């Protein structure tokens, strides 16, 4: 079927109120069932049109699995010719360009091929949908459960393979080195923004990301194209951090995956490793240490030959944190030792990217403290004092100007005190954490304060601290 032929669904099916309601709510179990009933399509035909397996379609219809992948939503729209506005998406290319040849159907997999042109399309769709998608659809379908286990890790295997060939865009691009220099400066500023929470700034980042995607949809000079993919990777990484900080964890994961694909297309293995480390950190916050460790190992495998000592130290620190989350103190100590050795080899002007400059002895102390705290939750007396010492080391360097990092380390230090029964010190540190949180609005900081709340219950010395947490979280 080409785009000049009708879609598999009659217009009357898409005009039904129950079909439109299912689409607006991203209730694909109901939608597929209605397509079978009123559209006369079998599960096999739905699967072929959408690039899914028949078994996958069956699990969706039965309600055993929900569609939460943005990529799959787009493929359903394209495969069944569902206009974008019915799904809260921007208009699809086949709606606007009736003479454009249809792309070949993808293999039945939840992943999209690692081709540069597909990465551009993903960036355009993802950013446009953030601007136009109905808020309920985003909340229900895109900010829910993150991908974990095989669903996540299998989708990232393309990181280790060369990029697939793609058809060159027909339109000519005119960007020169000066414009790309300016875009790189802006991307650098956006990475600084990503350390703070701000919806307006996030909209700016998404707008820039969409503009870069538009530029890449044209035929740029090869060296310009490579740099543009690097800019896309950095902007997507910033968007991921901002989405995560605002509580949209699934959306953050979508942008992390886009950032990894863009780094892959731009042949920036070092930044790609950094993206995987960011995804690992997200898994660690969700107590998914096994997934985090595999993500770190994927980063190390793909970029081992090109990373400098500071990036290598950062990756070892995330590896150590994952070992701690698994309850493996020997593995934790071994990986932390490697991180310390690598960081000792790093120096000023060593040619590493600007974005890794943050990883210094204070940052390593904070990560070390986090790993020890994970172990302390199982053995408070054995690890909590050491964790507290590491957090104090970090806080001696990272003052309130560090914003989110300072507030989180304060909250983690308070937990160390509570774990060993020092309620007075724990309450005092909780007060400091709350004060820091007031000047560093962040979803991650708020979540950290939520973990402190149970420790304050039943202790008169912690009543005031508990009131401070309650007051802050009620905003």
Short mmCIF file of C-alpha atoms in Angstrom, two decimals:
data_model
loop_
_atom_site.label_atom_id
_atom_site.label_comp_id
_atom_site.label_asym_id
_atom_site.label_seq_id
_atom_site.Cartn_x
_atom_site.Cartn_y
_atom_site.Cartn_z
CA UNK A 1 0.00 0.00 0.00
CA UNK A 2 1.35 3.46 -0.87
CA UNK A 3 0.20 6.77 0.49
CA UNK A 4 -2.09 7.44 -2.44
CA UNK A 5 -4.15 4.36 -1.60
CA UNK A 6 -6.61 4.36 1.32
CA UNK A 7 -5.53 3.17 4.74
CA UNK A 8 -6.63 -0.19 6.12
CA UNK A 9 -9.44 1.45 8.10
CA UNK A 10 -12.53 2.94 6.54
CA UNK A 11 -13.10 6.62 7.44
CA UNK A 12 -16.33 5.62 9.18
CA UNK A 13 -14.37 3.54 11.70
CA UNK A 14 -12.16 6.47 12.69
CA UNK A 15 -15.25 8.68 12.95
CA UNK A 16 -16.85 6.47 15.63
CA UNK A 17 -17.06 8.11 19.07
CA UNK A 18 -15.82 5.00 20.89
CA UNK A 19 -12.79 4.71 18.58
CA UNK A 20 -11.91 8.37 19.03
CA UNK A 21 -12.28 8.10 22.81
CA UNK A 22 -9.94 5.10 22.91
CA UNK A 23 -7.39 6.94 20.79
CA UNK A 24 -7.51 10.14 22.86
CA UNK A 25 -6.87 8.10 26.03
CA UNK A 26 -4.18 5.94 24.35
CA UNK A 27 -6.27 2.92 25.31
CA UNK A 28 -4.89 0.64 22.62
CA UNK A 29 -6.52 -2.47 24.09
CA UNK A 30 -9.92 -0.94 23.35
CA UNK A 31 -8.75 0.55 20.04
CA UNK A 32 -7.42 -2.74 18.66
CA UNK A 33 -10.56 -4.57 19.78
CA UNK A 34 -12.72 -1.96 18.00
CA UNK A 35 -10.55 -2.20 14.89
CA UNK A 36 -11.13 -5.95 14.83
CA UNK A 37 -14.87 -5.53 15.35
CA UNK A 38 -15.68 -2.59 13.08
CA UNK A 39 -12.69 -2.50 10.75
CA UNK A 40 -12.59 -6.20 10.00
CA UNK A 41 -8.83 -6.47 10.59
CA UNK A 42 -7.33 -9.60 12.10
CA UNK A 43 -4.66 -9.51 14.80
CA UNK A 44 -2.12 -10.56 12.19
CA UNK A 45 -3.03 -7.71 9.87
CA UNK A 46 -2.90 -5.18 12.73
CA UNK A 47 0.51 -6.57 13.71
CA UNK A 48 1.92 -6.32 10.18
CA UNK A 49 0.60 -2.77 9.70
CA UNK A 50 2.06 -1.54 13.00
CA UNK A 51 5.35 -3.45 12.88
CA UNK A 52 4.43 -5.59 15.91
CA UNK A 53 4.29 -9.31 16.46
CA UNK A 54 0.85 -10.96 16.61
CA UNK A 55 1.68 -12.05 20.15
CA UNK A 56 2.34 -8.46 21.14
CA UNK A 57 -1.01 -7.36 19.70
CA UNK A 58 -2.69 -10.19 21.63
CA UNK A 59 -1.16 -9.11 24.95
CA UNK A 60 -2.24 -5.51 24.31
CA UNK A 61 -5.84 -6.47 23.54
CA UNK A 62 -6.02 -8.72 26.60
CA UNK A 63 -4.78 -5.89 28.82
CA UNK A 64 -1.67 -7.80 29.93
CA UNK A 65 0.55 -5.11 28.42
CA UNK A 66 0.04 -1.39 27.81
CA UNK A 67 1.57 0.65 25.00
CA UNK A 68 3.85 3.15 26.72
CA UNK A 69 6.51 3.55 24.03
CA UNK A 70 6.24 6.76 22.05
CA UNK A 71 7.86 4.98 19.10
CA UNK A 72 5.12 2.34 19.06
CA UNK A 73 2.38 5.01 19.30
CA UNK A 74 3.84 6.64 16.17
CA UNK A 75 4.00 3.31 14.34
CA UNK A 76 0.35 2.57 15.15
CA UNK A 77 -0.57 5.99 13.78
CA UNK A 78 1.42 5.44 10.60
CA UNK A 79 0.55 1.79 10.07
CA UNK A 80 -3.22 2.17 10.50
CA UNK A 81 -3.32 5.68 9.03
CA UNK A 82 -4.67 7.28 12.20
CA UNK A 83 -4.34 11.07 11.83
CA UNK A 84 -1.91 12.51 14.35
CA UNK A 85 -4.41 14.81 16.07
CA UNK A 86 -6.52 11.81 17.15
CA UNK A 87 -3.54 10.55 19.18
CA UNK A 88 -2.33 13.95 20.37
CA UNK A 89 0.55 13.88 17.87
CA UNK A 90 1.70 16.42 15.34
CA UNK A 91 0.40 15.81 11.80
CA UNK A 92 2.11 12.78 10.31
CA UNK A 93 4.24 13.14 7.17
CA UNK A 94 1.78 11.11 5.10
CA UNK A 95 -0.97 13.60 6.01
CA UNK A 96 1.00 16.53 4.60
CA UNK A 97 2.87 14.90 1.71
CA UNK A 98 0.48 12.62 -0.21
CA UNK A 99 3.02 12.03 -3.00
CA UNK A 100 5.93 11.05 -0.74
CA UNK A 101 6.80 7.34 -0.94
CA UNK A 102 5.92 5.39 2.16
CA UNK A 103 8.84 4.06 4.17
CA UNK A 104 9.13 0.29 4.23
CA UNK A 105 7.43 -1.39 7.16
CA UNK A 106 9.77 -1.96 10.10
CA UNK A 107 10.59 -5.39 11.40
CA UNK A 108 8.24 -6.58 14.16
CA UNK A 109 10.15 -5.23 17.11
CA UNK A 110 9.62 -2.54 19.72
CA UNK A 111 12.85 -0.87 18.60
CA UNK A 112 13.41 1.51 15.70
CA UNK A 113 16.40 0.89 13.39
CA UNK A 114 19.51 2.84 14.35
CA UNK A 115 19.55 4.98 11.21
CA UNK A 116 20.35 8.68 11.25
CA UNK A 117 17.18 9.65 9.38
CA UNK A 118 15.02 7.71 11.83
CA UNK A 119 16.74 9.55 14.69
CA UNK A 120 15.80 12.88 13.10
CA UNK A 121 12.18 11.77 12.75
CA UNK A 122 12.13 10.62 16.39
CA UNK A 123 13.44 14.00 17.55
CA UNK A 124 10.86 15.93 15.54
CA UNK A 125 7.97 13.73 16.68
CA UNK A 126 9.03 13.68 20.31
CA UNK A 127 9.44 17.44 20.64
CA UNK A 128 6.35 18.33 18.64
CA UNK A 129 4.25 15.96 20.72
CA UNK A 130 5.45 17.67 23.90
CA UNK A 131 4.02 20.91 22.56
CA UNK A 132 0.72 19.63 21.18
CA UNK A 133 -0.18 16.39 22.96
CA UNK A 134 -3.11 16.51 25.32
CA UNK A 135 -1.85 16.71 28.91
CA UNK A 136 -3.91 13.70 30.00
CA UNK A 137 -2.39 11.57 27.25
CA UNK A 138 1.12 12.54 28.29
CA UNK A 139 0.42 11.75 31.93
CA UNK A 140 -1.25 8.41 31.23
CA UNK A 141 0.88 7.11 28.39
CA UNK A 142 4.26 8.75 28.57
CA UNK A 143 5.10 9.60 32.16
CA UNK A 144 4.09 6.30 33.67
CA UNK A 145 6.20 3.23 34.17
CA UNK A 146 9.69 3.39 32.73
CA UNK A 147 11.09 0.62 30.57
CA UNK A 148 13.14 -1.86 32.56
CA UNK A 149 14.86 -5.20 32.06
CA UNK A 150 14.97 -6.66 28.58
CA UNK A 151 12.50 -4.15 27.15
CA UNK A 152 15.01 -1.39 27.88
CA UNK A 153 18.32 -3.13 27.41
CA UNK A 154 17.48 -4.93 24.17
CA UNK A 155 16.37 -1.63 22.63
CA UNK A 156 19.85 -0.18 23.23
CA UNK A 157 21.90 -2.92 21.62
CA UNK A 158 22.21 -0.86 18.44
CA UNK A 159 24.65 1.35 20.35
CA UNK A 160 27.33 -1.28 19.76
CA UNK A 161 26.70 -1.59 16.00
CA UNK A 162 27.56 0.76 13.12
CA UNK A 163 24.74 3.02 11.98
CA UNK A 164 22.56 1.63 9.20
CA UNK A 165 22.59 3.37 5.84
CA UNK A 166 19.80 5.78 5.06
CA UNK A 167 18.38 7.75 2.16
CA UNK A 168 19.78 11.29 1.99
CA UNK A 169 17.28 14.16 2.32
CA UNK A 170 16.36 15.82 -0.94
CA UNK A 171 16.35 19.42 0.36
CA UNK A 172 19.60 21.38 0.52
CA UNK A 173 20.76 22.83 3.84
CA UNK A 174 22.65 26.08 4.17
CA UNK A 175 24.05 26.02 7.69
CA UNK A 176 27.65 27.11 8.03
CA UNK A 177 30.28 26.74 10.71
CA UNK A 178 29.37 30.02 12.43
CA UNK A 179 25.73 29.02 12.93
CA UNK A 180 26.78 25.62 14.27
CA UNK A 181 29.26 27.31 16.65
CA UNK A 182 26.36 29.36 18.04
CA UNK A 183 24.17 26.29 18.41
CA UNK A 184 26.95 24.49 20.31
CA UNK A 185 27.25 27.46 22.69
CA UNK A 186 23.49 27.40 23.27
CA UNK A 187 23.53 23.63 23.88
CA UNK A 188 26.24 24.17 26.46
CA UNK A 189 24.09 26.78 28.22
CA UNK A 190 21.15 24.38 28.17
CA UNK A 191 23.21 21.73 29.94
CA UNK A 192 23.75 24.26 32.71
CA UNK A 193 20.00 24.89 32.81
CA UNK A 194 19.32 21.19 33.16
CA UNK A 195 20.65 21.32 36.71
CA UNK A 196 17.66 23.45 37.68
CA UNK A 197 13.94 22.87 37.42
CA UNK A 198 12.06 25.21 35.12
CA UNK A 199 9.23 24.51 32.71
CA UNK A 200 9.90 27.64 30.64
CA UNK A 201 13.54 26.71 30.15
CA UNK A 202 12.50 23.17 29.22
CA UNK A 203 10.25 24.57 26.50
CA UNK A 204 13.22 26.53 25.13
CA UNK A 205 15.34 23.35 25.05
CA UNK A 206 12.58 21.44 23.23
CA UNK A 207 12.19 24.25 20.71
CA UNK A 208 15.91 24.22 19.98
CA UNK A 209 15.89 20.44 19.67
CA UNK A 210 13.08 20.67 17.13
CA UNK A 211 15.02 23.31 15.15
CA UNK A 212 18.11 21.08 15.03
CA UNK A 213 15.96 18.20 13.81
CA UNK A 214 14.60 20.45 11.05
CA UNK A 215 18.15 21.39 10.01
CA UNK A 216 19.14 17.72 9.90
CA UNK A 217 16.12 16.97 7.74
CA UNK A 218 17.95 18.90 5.03
CA UNK A 219 21.12 17.87 3.22
CA UNK A 220 23.94 19.53 5.20
CA UNK A 221 27.64 19.22 4.51
CA UNK A 222 28.97 16.04 6.18
CA UNK A 223 31.07 17.84 8.83
CA UNK A 224 28.12 20.14 9.66
CA UNK A 225 25.77 17.17 9.93
CA UNK A 226 28.08 15.37 12.35
CA UNK A 227 28.26 18.42 14.60
CA UNK A 228 24.48 18.86 14.46
CA UNK A 229 23.95 15.31 15.70
CA UNK A 230 26.28 16.10 18.59
CA UNK A 231 24.20 19.18 19.41
CA UNK A 232 21.01 17.11 19.20
CA UNK A 233 22.50 14.57 21.62
CA UNK A 234 23.36 17.25 24.17
CA UNK A 235 19.99 19.00 23.90
CA UNK A 236 18.16 15.67 24.24
CA UNK A 237 20.28 14.85 27.31
CA UNK A 238 19.33 18.20 28.85
CA UNK A 239 15.66 17.59 28.04
CA UNK A 240 15.89 14.17 29.72
CA UNK A 241 17.34 15.66 32.90
CA UNK A 242 14.67 18.38 33.00
CA UNK A 243 11.85 15.90 32.40
CA UNK A 244 13.16 13.61 35.14
CA UNK A 245 13.46 16.50 37.56
CA UNK A 246 9.84 17.48 36.90
CA UNK A 247 8.66 13.93 37.69
CA UNK A 248 8.17 12.73 34.10
CA UNK A 249 10.42 9.70 34.35
CA UNK A 250 9.15 7.89 31.27
CA UNK A 251 9.47 11.04 29.20
CA UNK A 252 13.01 11.46 30.52
CA UNK A 253 13.80 7.94 29.36
CA UNK A 254 12.47 8.75 25.87
CA UNK A 255 14.84 11.72 25.64
CA UNK A 256 17.76 9.70 26.98
CA UNK A 257 17.18 7.13 24.24
CA UNK A 258 17.02 9.90 21.64
CA UNK A 259 20.26 11.38 23.02
CA UNK A 260 21.99 8.01 22.70
CA UNK A 261 20.82 7.57 19.11
CA UNK A 262 21.94 11.10 18.21
CA UNK A 263 25.37 10.52 19.76
CA UNK A 264 25.58 7.27 17.79
CA UNK A 265 24.66 9.07 14.55
CA UNK A 266 27.26 11.76 15.28
CA UNK A 267 29.89 9.16 16.19
CA UNK A 268 30.36 10.72 19.63
CA UNK A 269 31.02 7.57 21.66
CA UNK A 270 32.14 9.51 24.72
CA UNK A 271 28.90 11.44 25.07
CA UNK A 272 26.95 8.28 24.30
CA UNK A 273 28.65 6.62 27.26
CA UNK A 274 27.63 9.60 29.36
CA UNK A 275 24.01 9.20 28.26
CA UNK A 276 24.04 5.54 29.28
CA UNK A 277 25.49 6.56 32.65
CA UNK A 278 22.58 9.00 33.04
CA UNK A 279 20.12 6.22 32.27
CA UNK A 280 21.90 4.03 34.83
CA UNK A 281 21.53 6.73 37.46
CA UNK A 282 17.80 6.90 36.74
CA UNK A 283 17.57 3.13 37.25
CA UNK A 284 19.50 3.42 40.52
CA UNK A 285 17.01 5.96 41.84
CA UNK A 286 14.30 3.42 40.99
CA UNK A 287 16.14 0.63 42.86
CA UNK A 288 16.87 -1.20 39.60
CA UNK A 289 20.53 -1.95 40.30
CA UNK A 290 20.70 -4.90 37.89
CA UNK A 291 19.53 -2.74 34.97
CA UNK A 292 21.88 0.06 36.03
CA UNK A 293 24.89 -2.24 36.06
CA UNK A 294 24.12 -3.55 32.57
CA UNK A 295 23.74 0.00 31.28
CA UNK A 296 27.13 0.97 32.71
CA UNK A 297 28.76 -2.11 31.24
CA UNK A 298 27.18 -1.26 27.87
CA UNK A 299 28.70 2.21 28.09
CA UNK A 300 32.11 0.82 29.01
CA UNK A 301 32.01 -1.75 26.23
CA UNK A 302 31.11 0.76 23.55
CA UNK A 303 33.51 3.55 24.53
CA UNK A 304 36.36 1.92 26.47
CA UNK A 305 38.96 2.84 23.85
CA UNK A 306 38.07 6.54 23.63
CA UNK A 307 37.05 7.80 27.08
CA UNK A 308 39.46 9.91 29.12
CA UNK A 309 40.28 9.42 32.80
CA UNK A 310 37.52 11.66 34.16
CA UNK A 311 34.77 9.98 32.16
CA UNK A 312 36.24 6.60 33.04
CA UNK A 313 36.15 7.55 36.74
CA UNK A 314 32.51 8.60 36.43
CA UNK A 315 31.57 5.28 34.82
CA UNK A 316 33.38 3.30 37.52
CA UNK A 317 31.56 5.31 40.20
CA UNK A 318 28.18 4.42 38.67
CA UNK A 319 29.34 0.82 38.47
CA UNK A 320 30.20 0.92 42.18
CA UNK A 321 26.82 2.42 43.04
CA UNK A 322 25.10 -0.41 41.17
CA UNK A 323 27.15 -3.03 43.04
CA UNK A 324 26.09 -1.41 46.30
CA UNK A 325 22.46 -1.53 45.20
CA UNK A 326 22.91 -5.25 44.62
CA UNK A 327 24.30 -5.66 48.14
CA UNK A 328 27.82 -6.49 46.91
CA UNK A 329 30.28 -4.56 49.11
CA UNK A 330 33.38 -6.18 47.61
CA UNK A 331 32.36 -5.18 44.09
CA UNK A 332 31.54 -1.70 45.36
CA UNK A 333 34.97 -1.21 46.93
CA UNK A 334 36.73 -2.57 43.84
CA UNK A 335 34.90 -0.23 41.46
CA UNK A 336 35.32 2.80 43.74
CA UNK A 337 39.04 2.07 43.88
CA UNK A 338 39.16 2.12 40.08
CA UNK A 339 37.23 5.40 40.04
CA UNK A 340 39.70 6.97 42.46
CA UNK A 341 42.66 5.78 40.39
CA UNK A 342 41.17 7.12 37.16
CA UNK A 343 40.30 10.47 38.72
CA UNK A 344 43.84 10.80 40.03
CA UNK A 345 45.03 10.57 36.42
CA UNK A 346 42.76 13.43 35.31
CA UNK A 347 44.12 16.93 35.18
CA UNK A 348 43.30 20.41 33.86
CA UNK A 349 43.56 20.82 30.13
CA UNK A 350 43.52 17.08 29.50
CA UNK A 351 41.27 17.46 26.46
CA UNK A 352 38.15 15.89 27.94
CA UNK A 353 34.73 17.36 27.07
CA UNK A 354 33.49 20.37 29.04
CA UNK A 355 30.42 18.51 30.29
CA UNK A 356 32.48 16.10 32.45
CA UNK A 357 34.30 18.89 34.33
CA UNK A 358 31.74 18.59 37.14
CA UNK A 359 33.08 15.16 38.10
CA UNK A 360 35.70 15.95 40.72
CA UNK A 361 36.64 14.66 44.16
CA UNK A 362 33.51 16.20 45.70
CA UNK A 363 31.25 14.50 43.16
CA UNK A 364 33.02 11.18 43.68
CA UNK A 365 32.60 11.57 47.44
CA UNK A 366 28.86 12.09 46.97
CA UNK A 367 28.52 8.99 44.79
CA UNK A 368 30.65 6.99 47.23
CA UNK A 369 28.41 8.15 50.05
CA UNK A 370 25.33 7.13 48.07
CA UNK A 371 26.68 3.62 47.54
CA UNK A 372 27.64 3.26 51.20
CA UNK A 373 24.18 4.48 52.19
CA UNK A 374 22.61 1.75 50.05
CA UNK A 375 24.70 -0.78 51.98
CA UNK A 376 23.87 0.96 55.27
CA UNK A 377 20.16 0.42 54.77
CA UNK A 378 20.91 -3.27 55.29
CA UNK A 379 23.73 -2.82 57.83
CA UNK A 380 23.47 0.64 59.48
CA UNK A 381 26.27 0.19 61.98
CA UNK A 382 28.69 -1.14 59.38
CA UNK A 383 28.26 1.52 56.69
CA UNK A 384 26.26 4.58 57.84
CA UNK A 385 29.19 6.36 59.59
CA UNK A 386 31.40 5.94 56.51
CA UNK A 387 28.59 7.18 54.26
CA UNK A 388 28.10 10.24 56.47
CA UNK A 389 31.82 11.02 56.28
CA UNK A 390 31.70 10.95 52.46
CA UNK A 391 28.68 13.26 52.35
CA UNK A 392 30.45 15.70 54.65
CA UNK A 393 33.44 15.64 52.30
CA UNK A 394 31.18 16.47 49.39
CA UNK A 395 29.33 19.21 51.27
CA UNK A 396 32.59 20.83 52.34
CA UNK A 397 33.15 21.64 48.66
CA UNK A 398 29.62 21.77 47.22
CA UNK A 399 27.94 24.70 48.95
CA UNK A 400 24.38 25.98 48.47
CA UNK A 401 25.39 27.33 45.06
CA UNK A 402 25.47 23.68 43.88
CA UNK A 403 21.67 23.73 44.14
CA UNK A 404 20.14 20.31 43.62
CA UNK A 405 23.32 18.35 44.47
CA UNK A 406 23.77 20.23 47.74
CA UNK A 407 20.15 19.67 48.80
CA UNK A 408 20.24 15.96 47.95
CA UNK A 409 23.51 15.39 49.81
CA UNK A 410 22.05 17.17 52.87
CA UNK A 411 19.02 14.88 52.81
CA UNK A 412 21.19 11.77 52.41
CA UNK A 413 23.41 12.85 55.31
CA UNK A 414 20.30 13.25 57.46
CA UNK A 415 19.28 9.68 56.61
CA UNK A 416 22.72 8.44 57.73
CA UNK A 417 22.13 9.96 61.17
CA UNK A 418 18.63 8.53 61.45
CA UNK A 419 19.88 5.05 60.52
CA UNK A 420 22.23 4.93 63.53
CA UNK A 421 19.58 6.35 65.87
CA UNK A 422 20.99 9.89 66.11
CA UNK A 423 17.61 11.61 65.81
CA UNK A 424 18.86 15.02 66.96
CA UNK A 425 21.55 15.23 64.27
CA UNK A 426 19.19 13.75 61.71
CA UNK A 427 16.59 16.40 62.47
CA UNK A 428 19.18 19.18 62.25
CA UNK A 429 20.37 17.96 58.84
CA UNK A 430 16.76 17.61 57.70
CA UNK A 431 16.20 21.29 58.50
CA UNK A 432 19.26 22.15 56.40
CA UNK A 433 18.02 19.94 53.57
CA UNK A 434 14.61 21.63 53.61
CA UNK A 435 16.23 25.08 53.57
CA UNK A 436 18.37 24.02 50.60
CA UNK A 437 15.35 22.57 48.82
CA UNK A 438 13.53 25.89 49.02
CA UNK A 439 16.18 27.48 46.80
CA UNK A 440 16.63 24.43 44.54
CA UNK A 441 13.18 23.38 43.27
CA UNK A 442 13.58 19.84 42.00
CA UNK A 443 11.47 16.72 41.81
CA UNK A 444 14.45 14.60 42.81
CA UNK A 445 15.04 16.73 45.91
CA UNK A 446 11.38 16.44 46.87
CA UNK A 447 11.51 12.66 46.49
CA UNK A 448 14.58 12.53 48.70
CA UNK A 449 12.77 14.50 51.40
CA UNK A 450 9.85 12.08 51.17
CA UNK A 451 12.20 9.26 52.17
CA UNK A 452 13.15 11.21 55.31
CA UNK A 453 9.60 11.74 56.49
CA UNK A 454 9.08 8.25 58.04
CA UNK A 455 12.27 8.68 60.09
CA UNK A 456 10.79 11.76 61.77
CA UNK A 457 7.58 10.05 62.89
CA UNK A 458 7.33 9.25 66.60
CA UNK A 459 10.29 11.39 67.69
CA UNK A 460 9.63 14.62 69.57
CA UNK A 461 13.08 15.92 68.58
CA UNK A 462 12.12 15.60 64.91
CA UNK A 463 8.67 17.21 65.02
CA UNK A 464 9.91 20.52 63.69
CA UNK A 465 11.84 18.80 60.91
CA UNK A 466 8.74 16.80 59.99
CA UNK A 467 6.70 20.01 59.81
CA UNK A 468 9.32 21.50 57.51
CA UNK A 469 9.13 18.55 55.14
CA UNK A 470 5.32 18.63 55.19
CA UNK A 471 5.22 22.35 54.49
CA UNK A 472 7.63 22.09 51.57
CA UNK A 473 5.93 19.09 49.97
CA UNK A 474 2.49 20.69 50.25
CA UNK A 475 3.46 23.50 47.85
#
